[in-house]
Amino acid sequence: MRKLILAACFITLTLFASSSFATVILTSDLTLFQNSGITTVVSDFEEFNSSGFDFPSDPFLQGGISYSSQDNLIINEGTQYTTNGTNMLVNNYWNPVEGTFYENFSLFGFDAGWSYVDDGGTTITIVTNLDTYSFYIDLDVASSSDFYGFIASDNEFFTSFLISSSTSSALVAIDNVTVGTLGVAPAPVPEPATALLFGIGMAGLVGVRIRKKDLR
């Protein structure tokens, strides 16, 4: 009987663990990122057509994200500051680039690079409804940009992000900001109270079954 009760308790603990489990995966594989769900919006900032600099509103709302850097700035392809030859979003005060999600996205990716001086290492902080994650990366040279994609777990969605270089005069630039949702609907997860009652109920059924056997 003790073994059966322990088994019921194990099931209960497993349900608790699954209800609180959360993780965000960082990938540089664009194909893997795209195959992980459904892309909703891609923001490439190409609607800003000047050959120099454009200053969108602050905060700047686009593609399900509110960009709230100290002074949002679009560096155009005609300047010497873009890292991939197209329009990119930066903070006019160098660092950080930050934003808030106003829709429940579980996919978030972008092309990023540094401009002006070596970034010296960059920290990307991702906040979700369940946890906060920090990723340390070394952005590529100023003549190119790399893809960084973040995939949340089931029942998890992004709430904000912050991209900050360890070098104050490094200009972190992002482009092709992509958001979306997981392609497969997550299985329903029992609430903690429901999981606890389920475990207690199983332990009770085990006890009743053993008692009936003893009476026979």
Tab-separated table of C-alpha atoms in Angstrom:
chain	number	residue	atom	x	y	z
A	1	MET	CA	0.000	0.000	0.000
A	2	ARG	CA	2.848	2.345	0.830
A	3	LYS	CA	4.235	1.949	-2.692
A	4	LEU	CA	0.882	2.754	-4.261
A	5	ILE	CA	0.437	5.868	-2.120
A	6	LEU	CA	3.956	6.997	-3.043
A	7	ALA	CA	3.073	6.486	-6.710
A	8	ALA	CA	-0.019	8.683	-6.322
A	9	CYS	CA	2.077	11.363	-4.615
A	10	PHE	CA	4.610	11.177	-7.461
A	11	ILE	CA	1.848	11.790	-10.023
A	12	THR	CA	0.700	14.815	-8.026
A	13	LEU	CA	4.211	16.278	-7.880
A	14	THR	CA	4.636	15.669	-11.601
A	15	LEU	CA	1.464	17.619	-12.324
A	16	PHE	CA	2.690	20.474	-10.147
A	17	ALA	CA	6.026	20.528	-11.940
A	18	SER	CA	4.437	20.542	-15.395
A	19	SER	CA	2.125	23.416	-14.453
A	20	SER	CA	5.027	25.640	-13.400
A	21	PHE	CA	7.646	24.555	-15.996
A	22	ALA	CA	8.811	27.347	-18.260
A	23	THR	CA	11.751	27.956	-20.533
A	24	VAL	CA	12.710	30.196	-23.449
A	25	ILE	CA	14.964	28.772	-26.147
A	26	LEU	CA	17.414	30.959	-28.080
A	27	THR	CA	18.172	29.866	-31.635
A	28	SER	CA	20.161	31.343	-34.515
A	29	ASP	CA	18.494	28.928	-36.954
A	30	LEU	CA	15.896	30.950	-38.865
A	31	THR	CA	14.328	27.830	-40.413
A	32	LEU	CA	13.900	26.171	-37.015
A	33	PHE	CA	12.355	29.370	-35.670
A	34	GLN	CA	9.915	29.670	-38.565
A	35	ASN	CA	8.913	26.003	-38.303
A	36	SER	CA	8.183	26.347	-34.574
A	37	GLY	CA	4.941	28.235	-35.047
A	38	ILE	CA	2.979	30.774	-37.024
A	39	THR	CA	4.615	34.084	-37.914
A	40	THR	CA	2.196	36.969	-37.374
A	41	VAL	CA	4.116	40.163	-38.196
A	42	VAL	CA	7.534	41.076	-39.599
A	43	SER	CA	8.633	44.713	-39.076
A	44	ASP	CA	11.429	45.821	-41.407
A	45	PHE	CA	11.027	49.611	-40.863
A	46	GLU	CA	11.228	50.199	-44.621
A	47	GLU	CA	8.252	52.573	-44.494
A	48	PHE	CA	10.763	55.220	-43.378
A	49	ASN	CA	12.124	56.405	-46.702
A	50	SER	CA	14.518	59.245	-45.967
A	51	SER	CA	18.207	58.845	-46.755
A	52	GLY	CA	19.265	59.859	-43.272
A	53	PHE	CA	17.552	59.503	-39.914
A	54	ASP	CA	13.921	59.252	-38.848
A	55	PHE	CA	12.524	59.758	-35.363
A	56	PRO	CA	9.304	57.795	-34.783
A	57	SER	CA	7.190	58.548	-31.760
A	58	ASP	CA	8.326	57.446	-28.336
A	59	PRO	CA	6.896	54.982	-27.536
A	60	PHE	CA	6.763	53.710	-31.102
A	61	LEU	CA	4.023	51.143	-31.768
A	62	GLN	CA	4.506	48.649	-34.563
A	63	GLY	CA	3.871	44.974	-35.192
A	64	GLY	CA	2.516	44.155	-31.749
A	65	ILE	CA	5.455	45.802	-29.961
A	66	SER	CA	5.745	49.153	-28.218
A	67	TYR	CA	9.353	50.298	-28.569
A	68	SER	CA	10.155	52.364	-25.500
A	69	SER	CA	13.860	53.191	-25.861
A	70	GLN	CA	15.006	56.528	-24.501
A	71	ASP	CA	14.849	58.053	-27.993
A	72	ASN	CA	13.739	55.743	-30.814
A	73	LEU	CA	15.694	56.309	-34.017
A	74	ILE	CA	15.516	54.711	-37.466
A	75	ILE	CA	18.891	54.687	-39.194
A	76	ASN	CA	18.344	54.523	-42.920
A	77	GLU	CA	20.270	52.570	-45.505
A	78	GLY	CA	21.782	55.804	-46.811
A	79	THR	CA	23.769	56.300	-43.608
A	80	GLN	CA	27.024	54.709	-42.500
A	81	TYR	CA	25.428	53.212	-39.384
A	82	THR	CA	23.267	50.376	-40.709
A	83	THR	CA	24.688	46.893	-40.253
A	84	ASN	CA	22.880	45.139	-43.093
A	85	GLY	CA	22.298	47.859	-45.700
A	86	THR	CA	18.615	48.385	-44.808
A	87	ASN	CA	16.671	50.507	-42.330
A	88	MET	CA	17.209	49.523	-38.696
A	89	LEU	CA	15.876	50.581	-35.297
A	90	VAL	CA	18.255	51.894	-32.621
A	91	ASN	CA	18.241	54.045	-29.493
A	92	ASN	CA	19.502	57.545	-30.253
A	93	TYR	CA	21.207	57.437	-26.849
A	94	TRP	CA	23.140	54.297	-27.921
A	95	ASN	CA	21.715	51.822	-25.377
A	96	PRO	CA	19.506	50.008	-24.656
A	97	VAL	CA	16.919	49.030	-27.243
A	98	GLU	CA	13.795	47.965	-25.386
A	99	GLY	CA	10.154	47.255	-25.939
A	100	THR	CA	6.906	45.903	-24.542
A	101	PHE	CA	4.633	43.344	-26.195
A	102	TYR	CA	0.971	44.265	-26.235
A	103	GLU	CA	-0.146	40.929	-27.701
A	104	ASN	CA	0.520	37.410	-26.383
A	105	PHE	CA	3.348	36.246	-28.638
A	106	SER	CA	5.327	33.072	-27.996
A	107	LEU	CA	7.771	33.626	-30.891
A	108	PHE	CA	10.094	36.641	-31.058
A	109	GLY	CA	13.066	37.117	-33.364
A	110	PHE	CA	15.130	39.793	-35.095
A	111	ASP	CA	18.319	40.534	-37.018
A	112	ALA	CA	20.838	42.402	-34.865
A	113	GLY	CA	24.266	43.941	-35.223
A	114	TRP	CA	26.385	46.670	-33.687
A	115	SER	CA	27.441	49.859	-35.344
A	116	TYR	CA	30.141	52.460	-34.708
A	117	VAL	CA	32.360	50.503	-32.259
A	118	ASP	CA	32.650	46.881	-31.124
A	119	ASP	CA	29.722	45.978	-28.882
A	120	GLY	CA	32.036	44.213	-26.411
A	121	GLY	CA	29.254	41.727	-25.678
A	122	THR	CA	25.520	42.295	-25.482
A	123	THR	CA	22.908	41.092	-23.007
A	124	ILE	CA	19.390	40.327	-24.205
A	125	THR	CA	16.867	40.224	-21.369
A	126	ILE	CA	13.561	38.547	-22.146
A	127	VAL	CA	10.616	38.806	-19.739
A	128	THR	CA	7.594	36.517	-20.027
A	129	ASN	CA	4.431	36.006	-18.003
A	130	LEU	CA	6.274	33.226	-16.143
A	131	ASP	CA	9.934	34.215	-15.779
A	132	THR	CA	12.877	36.472	-16.757
A	133	TYR	CA	15.737	35.224	-18.942
A	134	SER	CA	19.134	36.744	-19.788
A	135	PHE	CA	21.214	35.751	-22.821
A	136	TYR	CA	24.766	36.993	-23.363
A	137	ILE	CA	25.794	37.256	-27.021
A	138	ASP	CA	28.585	38.829	-29.065
A	139	LEU	CA	27.066	40.657	-32.000
A	140	ASP	CA	28.751	40.351	-35.376
A	141	VAL	CA	30.875	43.040	-37.021
A	142	ALA	CA	29.236	46.282	-38.072
A	143	SER	CA	29.088	45.235	-41.726
A	144	SER	CA	26.553	42.465	-41.107
A	145	SER	CA	23.798	41.286	-38.788
A	146	ASP	CA	22.829	37.953	-37.252
A	147	PHE	CA	19.454	36.368	-36.525
A	148	TYR	CA	18.356	35.711	-32.943
A	149	GLY	CA	15.090	33.898	-32.303
A	150	PHE	CA	13.355	33.191	-29.010
A	151	ILE	CA	10.793	30.414	-28.579
A	152	ALA	CA	8.691	30.323	-25.419
A	153	SER	CA	7.255	27.232	-23.755
A	154	ASP	CA	3.600	26.203	-23.813
A	155	ASN	CA	1.344	28.596	-21.872
A	156	GLU	CA	4.125	31.211	-21.870
A	157	PHE	CA	4.237	34.512	-23.748
A	158	PHE	CA	6.610	37.469	-23.966
A	159	THR	CA	5.884	40.684	-22.087
A	160	SER	CA	9.029	42.805	-22.651
A	161	PHE	CA	12.640	42.744	-23.854
A	162	LEU	CA	15.827	44.783	-23.424
A	163	ILE	CA	18.970	44.650	-25.582
A	164	SER	CA	21.987	46.358	-24.020
A	165	SER	CA	25.647	46.408	-25.031
A	166	SER	CA	28.377	46.358	-22.409
A	167	THR	CA	30.080	49.168	-24.351
A	168	SER	CA	28.276	52.483	-23.894
A	169	SER	CA	29.216	53.838	-27.339
A	170	ALA	CA	28.205	50.710	-29.257
A	171	LEU	CA	25.052	51.277	-31.273
A	172	VAL	CA	22.866	48.154	-31.086
A	173	ALA	CA	20.656	47.957	-34.179
A	174	ILE	CA	17.771	45.571	-34.929
A	175	ASP	CA	15.779	44.798	-38.064
A	176	ASN	CA	13.191	42.347	-39.414
A	177	VAL	CA	11.531	42.004	-36.014
A	178	THR	CA	9.345	38.898	-36.188
A	179	VAL	CA	6.605	37.836	-33.769
A	180	GLY	CA	4.183	34.939	-33.783
A	181	THR	CA	2.590	32.079	-31.889
A	182	LEU	CA	3.320	28.404	-31.439
A	183	GLY	CA	1.783	26.316	-34.191
A	184	VAL	CA	0.362	23.564	-31.967
A	185	ALA	CA	-2.175	24.436	-29.290
A	186	PRO	CA	-0.781	23.469	-25.866
A	187	ALA	CA	-2.521	20.721	-23.912
A	188	PRO	CA	-4.562	22.025	-20.966
A	189	VAL	CA	-2.582	22.046	-17.716
A	190	PRO	CA	-4.466	21.396	-14.450
A	191	GLU	CA	-4.532	24.192	-11.907
A	192	PRO	CA	-2.438	23.451	-8.779
A	193	ALA	CA	-5.549	22.958	-6.627
A	194	THR	CA	-7.015	20.526	-9.170
A	195	ALA	CA	-3.739	18.608	-9.360
A	196	LEU	CA	-3.591	18.317	-5.573
A	197	LEU	CA	-7.165	17.031	-5.342
A	198	PHE	CA	-6.442	14.559	-8.116
A	199	GLY	CA	-3.455	13.162	-6.230
A	200	ILE	CA	-5.359	12.911	-2.946
A	201	GLY	CA	-8.246	11.211	-4.743
A	202	MET	CA	-5.935	8.625	-6.285
A	203	ALA	CA	-4.370	7.898	-2.897
A	204	GLY	CA	-7.871	7.458	-1.429
A	205	LEU	CA	-8.922	5.056	-4.213
A	206	VAL	CA	-5.791	3.011	-3.630
A	207	GLY	CA	-6.600	2.779	0.084
A	208	VAL	CA	-10.218	1.704	-0.556
A	209	ARG	CA	-9.132	-0.986	-3.036
A	210	ILE	CA	-6.602	-2.428	-0.570
A	211	ARG	CA	-9.168	-2.484	2.236
A	212	LYS	CA	-11.622	-4.417	0.058
A	213	LYS	CA	-8.940	-6.991	-0.668
A	214	ASP	CA	-8.193	-7.344	3.062
A	215	LEU	CA	-11.889	-7.929	3.852
A	216	ARG	CA	-12.027	-10.758	1.355
